[in-house]
C-alpha positions as CSV (number, residue, x, y, z in Angstrom):
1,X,-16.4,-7.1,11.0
2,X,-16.4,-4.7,13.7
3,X,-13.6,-2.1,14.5
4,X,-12.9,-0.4,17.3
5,X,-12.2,3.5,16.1
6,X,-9.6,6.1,17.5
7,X,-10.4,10.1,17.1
8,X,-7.0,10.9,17.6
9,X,-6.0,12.5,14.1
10,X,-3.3,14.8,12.4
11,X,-4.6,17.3,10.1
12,X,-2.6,18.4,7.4
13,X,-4.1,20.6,4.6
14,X,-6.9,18.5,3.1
15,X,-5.2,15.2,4.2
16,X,-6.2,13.7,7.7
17,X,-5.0,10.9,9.0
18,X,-6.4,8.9,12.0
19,X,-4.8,7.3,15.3
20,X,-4.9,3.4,15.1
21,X,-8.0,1.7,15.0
22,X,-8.3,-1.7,16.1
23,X,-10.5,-5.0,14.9
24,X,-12.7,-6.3,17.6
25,X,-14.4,-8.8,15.5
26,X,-13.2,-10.7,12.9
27,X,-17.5,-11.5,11.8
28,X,-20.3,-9.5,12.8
29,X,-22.5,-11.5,11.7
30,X,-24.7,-11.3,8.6
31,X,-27.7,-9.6,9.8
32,X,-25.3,-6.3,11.7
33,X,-26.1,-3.5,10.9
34,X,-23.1,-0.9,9.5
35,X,-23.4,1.7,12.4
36,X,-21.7,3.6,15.3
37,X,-22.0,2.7,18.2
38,X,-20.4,5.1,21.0
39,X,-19.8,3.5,24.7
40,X,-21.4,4.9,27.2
41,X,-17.8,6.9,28.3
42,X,-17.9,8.7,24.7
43,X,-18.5,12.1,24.2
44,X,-19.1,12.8,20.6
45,X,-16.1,15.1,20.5
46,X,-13.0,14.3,18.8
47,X,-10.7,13.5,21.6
48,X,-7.8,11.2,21.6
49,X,-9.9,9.1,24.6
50,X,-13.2,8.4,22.3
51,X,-14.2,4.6,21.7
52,X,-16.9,4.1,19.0
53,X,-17.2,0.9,17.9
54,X,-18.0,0.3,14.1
55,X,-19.6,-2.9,13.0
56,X,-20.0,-3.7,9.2
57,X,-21.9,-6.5,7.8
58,X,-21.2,-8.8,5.2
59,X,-23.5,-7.1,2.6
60,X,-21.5,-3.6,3.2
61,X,-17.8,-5.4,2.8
62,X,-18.8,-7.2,0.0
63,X,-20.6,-4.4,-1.9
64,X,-16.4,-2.7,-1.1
65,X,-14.8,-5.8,-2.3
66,X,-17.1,-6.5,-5.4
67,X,-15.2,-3.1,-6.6
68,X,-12.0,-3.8,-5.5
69,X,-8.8,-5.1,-7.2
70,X,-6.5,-7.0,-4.9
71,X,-3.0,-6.9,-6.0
72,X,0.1,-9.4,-5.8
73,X,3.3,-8.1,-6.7
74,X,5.6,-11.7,-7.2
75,X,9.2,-12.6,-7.6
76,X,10.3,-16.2,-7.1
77,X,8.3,-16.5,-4.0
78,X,7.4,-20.7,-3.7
79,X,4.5,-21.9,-5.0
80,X,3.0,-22.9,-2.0
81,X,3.2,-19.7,-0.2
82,X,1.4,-18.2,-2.7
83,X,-1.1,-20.7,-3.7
84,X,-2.0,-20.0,0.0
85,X,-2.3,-15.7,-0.2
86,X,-4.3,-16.6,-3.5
87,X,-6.5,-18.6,-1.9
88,X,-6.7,-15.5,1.3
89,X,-8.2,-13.4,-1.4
90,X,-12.5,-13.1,-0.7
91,X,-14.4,-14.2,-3.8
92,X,-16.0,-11.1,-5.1
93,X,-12.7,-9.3,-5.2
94,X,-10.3,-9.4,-8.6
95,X,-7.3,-10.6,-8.2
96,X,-3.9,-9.6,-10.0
97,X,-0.8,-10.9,-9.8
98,X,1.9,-8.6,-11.2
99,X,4.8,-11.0,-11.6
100,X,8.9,-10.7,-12.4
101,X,10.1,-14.2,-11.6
102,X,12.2,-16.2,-13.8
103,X,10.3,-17.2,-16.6
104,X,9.8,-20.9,-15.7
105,X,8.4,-19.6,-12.4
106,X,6.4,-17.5,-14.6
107,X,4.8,-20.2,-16.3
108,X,4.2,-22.2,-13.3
109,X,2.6,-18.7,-11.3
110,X,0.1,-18.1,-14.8
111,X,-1.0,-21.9,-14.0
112,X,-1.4,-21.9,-10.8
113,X,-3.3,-18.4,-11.0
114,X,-5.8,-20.3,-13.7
115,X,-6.4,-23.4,-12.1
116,X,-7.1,-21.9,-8.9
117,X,-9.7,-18.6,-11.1
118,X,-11.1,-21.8,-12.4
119,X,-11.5,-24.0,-9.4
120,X,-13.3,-21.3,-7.5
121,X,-15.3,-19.9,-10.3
122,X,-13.3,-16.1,-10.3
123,X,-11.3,-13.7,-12.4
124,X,-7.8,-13.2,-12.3
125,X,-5.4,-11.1,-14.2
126,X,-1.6,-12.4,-14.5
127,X,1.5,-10.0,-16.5
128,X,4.9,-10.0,-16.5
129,X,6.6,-6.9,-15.3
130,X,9.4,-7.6,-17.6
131,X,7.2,-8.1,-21.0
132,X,8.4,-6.2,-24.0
133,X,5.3,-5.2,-25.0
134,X,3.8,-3.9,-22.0
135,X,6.3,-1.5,-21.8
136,X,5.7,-0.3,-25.4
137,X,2.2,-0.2,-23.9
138,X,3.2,1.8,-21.2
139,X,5.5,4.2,-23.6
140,X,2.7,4.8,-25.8
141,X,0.0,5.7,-23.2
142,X,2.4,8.5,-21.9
143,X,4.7,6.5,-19.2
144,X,8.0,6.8,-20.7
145,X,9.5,7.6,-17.2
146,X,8.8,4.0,-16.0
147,X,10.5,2.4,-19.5
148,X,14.2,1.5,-18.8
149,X,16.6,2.9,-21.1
150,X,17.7,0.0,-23.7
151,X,21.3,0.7,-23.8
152,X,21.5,0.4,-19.8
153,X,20.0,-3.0,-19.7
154,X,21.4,-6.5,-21.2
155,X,18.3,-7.3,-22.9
156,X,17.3,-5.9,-26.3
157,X,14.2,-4.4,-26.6
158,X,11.9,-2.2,-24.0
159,X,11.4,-3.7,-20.4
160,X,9.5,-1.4,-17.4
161,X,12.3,-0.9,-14.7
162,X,12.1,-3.8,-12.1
163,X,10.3,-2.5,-8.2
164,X,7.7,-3.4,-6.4
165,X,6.8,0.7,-7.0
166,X,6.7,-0.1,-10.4
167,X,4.9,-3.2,-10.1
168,X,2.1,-1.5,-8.6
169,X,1.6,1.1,-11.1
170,X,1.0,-1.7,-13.5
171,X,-1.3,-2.9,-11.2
172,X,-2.9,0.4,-11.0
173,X,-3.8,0.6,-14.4
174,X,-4.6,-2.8,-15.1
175,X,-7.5,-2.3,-12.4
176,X,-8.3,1.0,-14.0
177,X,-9.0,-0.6,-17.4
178,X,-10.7,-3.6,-15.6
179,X,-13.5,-0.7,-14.2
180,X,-12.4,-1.2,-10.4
181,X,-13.0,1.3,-7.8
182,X,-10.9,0.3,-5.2
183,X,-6.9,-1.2,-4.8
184,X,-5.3,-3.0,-2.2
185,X,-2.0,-4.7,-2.3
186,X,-0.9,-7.7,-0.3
187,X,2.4,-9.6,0.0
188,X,3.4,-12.9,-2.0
189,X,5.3,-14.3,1.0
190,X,2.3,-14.4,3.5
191,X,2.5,-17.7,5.2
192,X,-1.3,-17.8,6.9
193,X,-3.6,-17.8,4.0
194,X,-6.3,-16.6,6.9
195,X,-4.1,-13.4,7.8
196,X,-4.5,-12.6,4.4
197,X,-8.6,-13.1,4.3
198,X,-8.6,-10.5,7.0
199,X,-6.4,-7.9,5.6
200,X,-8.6,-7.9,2.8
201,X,-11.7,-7.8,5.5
202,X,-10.3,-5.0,6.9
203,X,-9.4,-2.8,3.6
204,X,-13.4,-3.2,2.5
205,X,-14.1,-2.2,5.9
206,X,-11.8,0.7,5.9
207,X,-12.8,1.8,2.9
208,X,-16.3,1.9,4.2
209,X,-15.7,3.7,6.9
210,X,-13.3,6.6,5.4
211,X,-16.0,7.0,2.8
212,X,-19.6,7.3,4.2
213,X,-18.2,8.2,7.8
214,X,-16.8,11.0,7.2
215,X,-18.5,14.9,6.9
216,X,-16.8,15.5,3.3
217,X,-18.4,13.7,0.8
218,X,-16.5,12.7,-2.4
219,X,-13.3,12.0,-0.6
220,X,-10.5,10.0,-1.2
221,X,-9.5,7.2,1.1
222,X,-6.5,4.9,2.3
223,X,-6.4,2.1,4.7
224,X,-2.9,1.5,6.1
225,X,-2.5,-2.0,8.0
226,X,-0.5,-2.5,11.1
227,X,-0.4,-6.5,11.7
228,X,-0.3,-7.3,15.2
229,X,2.7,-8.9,15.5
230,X,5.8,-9.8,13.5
231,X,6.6,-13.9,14.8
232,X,9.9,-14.4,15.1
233,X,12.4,-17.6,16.5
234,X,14.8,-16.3,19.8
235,X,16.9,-18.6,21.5
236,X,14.5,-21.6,20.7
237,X,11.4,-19.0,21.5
238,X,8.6,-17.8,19.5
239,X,8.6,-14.1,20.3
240,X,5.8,-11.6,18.6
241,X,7.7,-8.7,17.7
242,X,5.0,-5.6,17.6
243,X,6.7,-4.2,15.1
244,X,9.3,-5.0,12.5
245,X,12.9,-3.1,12.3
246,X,11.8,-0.8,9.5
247,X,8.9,-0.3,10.9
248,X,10.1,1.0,13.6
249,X,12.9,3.3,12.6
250,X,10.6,4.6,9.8
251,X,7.6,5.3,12.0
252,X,9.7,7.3,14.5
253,X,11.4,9.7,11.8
254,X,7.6,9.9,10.1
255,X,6.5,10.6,13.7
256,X,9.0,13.3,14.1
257,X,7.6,14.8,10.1
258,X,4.6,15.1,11.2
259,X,5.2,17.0,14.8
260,X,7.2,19.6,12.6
261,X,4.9,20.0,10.2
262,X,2.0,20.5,12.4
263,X,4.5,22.9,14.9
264,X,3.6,19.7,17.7
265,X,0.4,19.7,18.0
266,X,0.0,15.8,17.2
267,X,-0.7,12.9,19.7
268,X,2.4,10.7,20.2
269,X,3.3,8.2,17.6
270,X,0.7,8.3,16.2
271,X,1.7,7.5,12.7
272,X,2.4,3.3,13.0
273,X,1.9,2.4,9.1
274,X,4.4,4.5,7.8
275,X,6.0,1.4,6.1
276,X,2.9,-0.5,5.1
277,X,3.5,-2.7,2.5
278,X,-0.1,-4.1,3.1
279,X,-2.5,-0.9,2.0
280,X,-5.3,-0.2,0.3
281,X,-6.7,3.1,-1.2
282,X,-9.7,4.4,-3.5
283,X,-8.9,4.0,-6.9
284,X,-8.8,7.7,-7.8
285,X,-6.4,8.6,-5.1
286,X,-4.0,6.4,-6.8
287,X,-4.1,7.8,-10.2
288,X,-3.2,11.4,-8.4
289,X,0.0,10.1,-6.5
290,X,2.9,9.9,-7.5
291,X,5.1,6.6,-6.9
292,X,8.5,5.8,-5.7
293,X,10.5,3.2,-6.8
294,X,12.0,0.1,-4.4
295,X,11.0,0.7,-1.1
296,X,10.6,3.6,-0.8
297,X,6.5,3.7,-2.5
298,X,4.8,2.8,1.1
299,X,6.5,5.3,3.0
300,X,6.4,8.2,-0.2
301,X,2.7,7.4,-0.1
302,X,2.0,9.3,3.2
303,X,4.5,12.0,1.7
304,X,3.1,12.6,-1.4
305,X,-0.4,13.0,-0.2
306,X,0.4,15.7,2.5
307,X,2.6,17.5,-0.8
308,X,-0.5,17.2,-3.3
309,X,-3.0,17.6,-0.9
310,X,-1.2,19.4,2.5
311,X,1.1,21.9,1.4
312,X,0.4,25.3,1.0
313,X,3.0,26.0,-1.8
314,X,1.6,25.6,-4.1
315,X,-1.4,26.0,-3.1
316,X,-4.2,23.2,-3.3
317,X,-6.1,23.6,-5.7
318,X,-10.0,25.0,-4.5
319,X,-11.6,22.0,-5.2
320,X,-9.1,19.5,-4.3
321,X,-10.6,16.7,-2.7
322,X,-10.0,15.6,1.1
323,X,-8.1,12.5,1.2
324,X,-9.2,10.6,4.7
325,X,-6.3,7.5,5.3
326,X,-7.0,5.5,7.9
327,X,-4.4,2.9,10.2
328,X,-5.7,-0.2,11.5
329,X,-4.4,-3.1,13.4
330,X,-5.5,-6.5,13.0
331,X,-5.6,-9.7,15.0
332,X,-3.2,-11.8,13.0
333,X,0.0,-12.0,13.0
334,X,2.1,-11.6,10.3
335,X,4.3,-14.8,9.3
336,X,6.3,-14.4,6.3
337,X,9.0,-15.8,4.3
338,X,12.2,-15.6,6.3
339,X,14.4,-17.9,4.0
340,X,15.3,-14.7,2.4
341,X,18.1,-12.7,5.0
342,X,18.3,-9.5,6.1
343,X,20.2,-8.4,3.4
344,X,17.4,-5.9,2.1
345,X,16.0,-4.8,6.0
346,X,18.7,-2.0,5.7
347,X,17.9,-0.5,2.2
348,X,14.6,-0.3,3.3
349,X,15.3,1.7,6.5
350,X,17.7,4.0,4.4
351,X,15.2,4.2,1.3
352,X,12.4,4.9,3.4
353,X,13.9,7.7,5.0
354,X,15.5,9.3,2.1
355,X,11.6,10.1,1.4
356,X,11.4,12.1,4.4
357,X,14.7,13.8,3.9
358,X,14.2,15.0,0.8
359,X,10.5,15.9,1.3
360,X,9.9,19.6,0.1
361,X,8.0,20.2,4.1
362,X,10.9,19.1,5.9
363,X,11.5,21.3,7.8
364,X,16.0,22.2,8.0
365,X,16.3,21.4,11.3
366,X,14.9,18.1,11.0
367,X,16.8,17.6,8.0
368,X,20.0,18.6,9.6
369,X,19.3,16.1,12.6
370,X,18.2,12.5,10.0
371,X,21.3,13.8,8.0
372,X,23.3,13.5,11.2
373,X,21.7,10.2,12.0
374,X,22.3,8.6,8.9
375,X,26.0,9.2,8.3
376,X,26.4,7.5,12.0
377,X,24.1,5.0,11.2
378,X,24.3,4.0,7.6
379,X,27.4,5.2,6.9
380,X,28.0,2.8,3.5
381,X,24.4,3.7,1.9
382,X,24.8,7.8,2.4
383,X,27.5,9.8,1.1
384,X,29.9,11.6,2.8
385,X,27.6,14.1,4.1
386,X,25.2,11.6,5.9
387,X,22.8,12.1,2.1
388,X,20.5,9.5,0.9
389,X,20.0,8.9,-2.6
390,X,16.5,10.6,-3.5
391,X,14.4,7.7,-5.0
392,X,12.9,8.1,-8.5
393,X,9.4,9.0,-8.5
394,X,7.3,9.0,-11.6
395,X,4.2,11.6,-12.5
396,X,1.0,10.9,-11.3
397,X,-1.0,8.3,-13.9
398,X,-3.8,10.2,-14.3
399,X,-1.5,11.6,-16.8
400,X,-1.9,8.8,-19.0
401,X,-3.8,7.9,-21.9
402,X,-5.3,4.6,-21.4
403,X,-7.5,4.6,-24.4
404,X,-4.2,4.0,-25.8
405,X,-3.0,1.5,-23.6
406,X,-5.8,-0.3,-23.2
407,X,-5.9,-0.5,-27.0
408,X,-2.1,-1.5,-26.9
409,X,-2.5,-3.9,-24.2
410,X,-5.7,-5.6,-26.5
411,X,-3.4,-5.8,-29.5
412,X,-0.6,-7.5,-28.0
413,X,-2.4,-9.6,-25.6
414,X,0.2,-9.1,-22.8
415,X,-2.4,-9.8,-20.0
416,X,-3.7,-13.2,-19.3
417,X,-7.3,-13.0,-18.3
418,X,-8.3,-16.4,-16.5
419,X,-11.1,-18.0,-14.6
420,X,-14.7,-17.1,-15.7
């Protein structure tokens, strides 16, 4: 693969994030070489107008991907939409699929998950969010937080709360105990099983790139993906959206964070992955943030990291590590299941902002103007002040003890290992 870079960056605390960079080829062929290469109109500096180019070659993504889990949070998504993402996935990555359908399509997600692993001579990992005894797993490793209270839910017995926040936390540890490196999520309702292959292509390129081209060593890394279109049907027309409604009400706010934060002094926009729900991130950096729940864990992402790792009260610690996330856009486009409304596209605007409003570094002002905008705009999801609800958030998972949870998880045999 080869990407073209972009030296504009924001620099908060220990936490940079870059401008957009872009994929200029999808294969570099097997015998490139993973290098820089600046054109002859770059000047080495770290202006905004600097064009290296970036090639990787198969050898250095799949030495990434051999260490990386890729994750697939499902609920009732049809079979053949996600027979296709699972077949997206490159070989030498682990795949797990984090499921909380009904339990027939349960069943028929665990055997189409091992017929596939088995087909293609690969691992996979399949759980139901909703197991009894993964929660006790979860309880007795030190997560109580993510455990639903018995006597507010129908069912007897302990079940973890029910998000796609909470689904990747699972996910999290399950790569964890598996000795991964590396995370990356993707969507169940991907339509182009390609567009997933190169979101994957990208996050082991990314990853790459934020680790061994940078001048810290040791750092933590994200890759934030910004498709390249969002397809969608107008008056009998196939129209390619750039971006998608949350998107683009969430970046602008997140744009508007970070020019407070940094009194200004950013490039414009230049934050266009604040909701990516397609992200990948070193495996370490995930253990030390915290996550939201619904949809509010992409956006809370970017917050989090500039509160652990930005903020100067309380201070970071000395020998916090840098965390290096970078954006890129791909070539595909991103067709997904549309049978489902738009019923959610609103609490996802709403939720996503409620983690900028009630971010610790937000600045009163700015505050004072989202309130404003919310009680005009969303005037049945805020209360009567224009205030979101603030979104649980659960302690880091470096917290836990997964001696104990992996020993849990043995015992119970909650996870279904499949494939070779």
């Amino acid at each position: 693969m080869r990407l073209s870079t972009n030296s504009a960056s924001a620099q908060i605390g220990n936490v940079k994030i870059q401008g957009l960079f872009r994929v200029i080829e999808l294969d570099a062929s097997d015998s490139a070489e993973t290098k820089c290469l600046k054109t002859p109109n770059g000047t080495g500096t770290k202006k905004a107008n600097d064009n290296t180019k970036v090639a990787f070659s198969c050898e250095s993504l799949r030495a990434i991907e051999s260490r990386t889990a890729i994750v697939i949070p499902c609920m009732n998504e049809e079979q053949d939409i996600l027979d296709g993402v699972l077949r997206g996935v490159p070989h030498d990555c682990l795949i797990i699929l984090v499921s909380n359908s009904d339990p027939l399509k349960f069943e028929a997600e665990r055997e189409l998950l091992t017929e596939f692993c088995n087909d293609a001579q690969r691992q996979g990992i399949v759980v139901h969010q909703q197991d009894e005894c993964l929660a006790q797993a979860f309880h007795a490793a030190g997560m109580p937080d993510i455990v639903l209270d018995p006597s507010l839910s129908q069912e007897s017995g302990m079940r973890i709360r029910s998000g796609k926040g909470e689904a990747m936390m699972i996910s999290v540890a399950i790569a964890k105990l598996a000795g991964k490196d590396f995370i990356g999520f993707i969507d169940a309702d991907n339509l182009v099983p390609s567009a997933v292959h190169e979101y994957c292509k990208v996050y082991a390129a990314g990853l790459h790139y934020a680790l061994h081209h940078t001048d810290t060593a040791e750092a933590h890394a994200m890759v934030r993906i910004k498709w390249n279109s969002k397809p969608k049907v107008k008056d009998n027309k196939l129209v390619l959206e750039k971006y998608g409604r949350s998107s683009l009400l969430v970046n602008e706010w997140m744009n508007r964070f970070l020019d407070a934060v940094v009194d200004g002094d950013t490039q414009d926009a230049l934050i266009q992955t604040g909701n990516a729900g397609e992200h990948a991130m070193s495996l370490d950096l995930a253990m030390e943030l915290r996550f939201a729940t619904r949809y509010a864990v992409e956006p809370f992402q970017l917050i989090d990291a500039w509160e652990q790792f930005g903020s100067p009260t309380p201070p970071t610690p000395s020998d916090a590590r840098n965390v290096h996330i970078l954006q890129i856009g791909t070539r595909s486009p991103h067709f997904h299941d549309t049978s489902k409304g738009d019923g959610h596209i609103t609490r996802m605007q709403v939720e996503g902002l409620s983690t900028i409003y009630h971010s610790r570094l937000t600045p009163q002002t700015l505050k004072d103007e989202l309130r404003a905008y919310m009680k005009a705009t969303f005037p049945r999801e805020v209360n009567a002040d224009g205030e979101p609800e603030k979104m649980r958030v659960y302690p880091p998972m470096a917290k836990m003890n997964f001696e104990v949870l992996d020993a849990a998880l043995k015992e119970t045999g909650v996870l279904t290992v499949v494939g070779e």
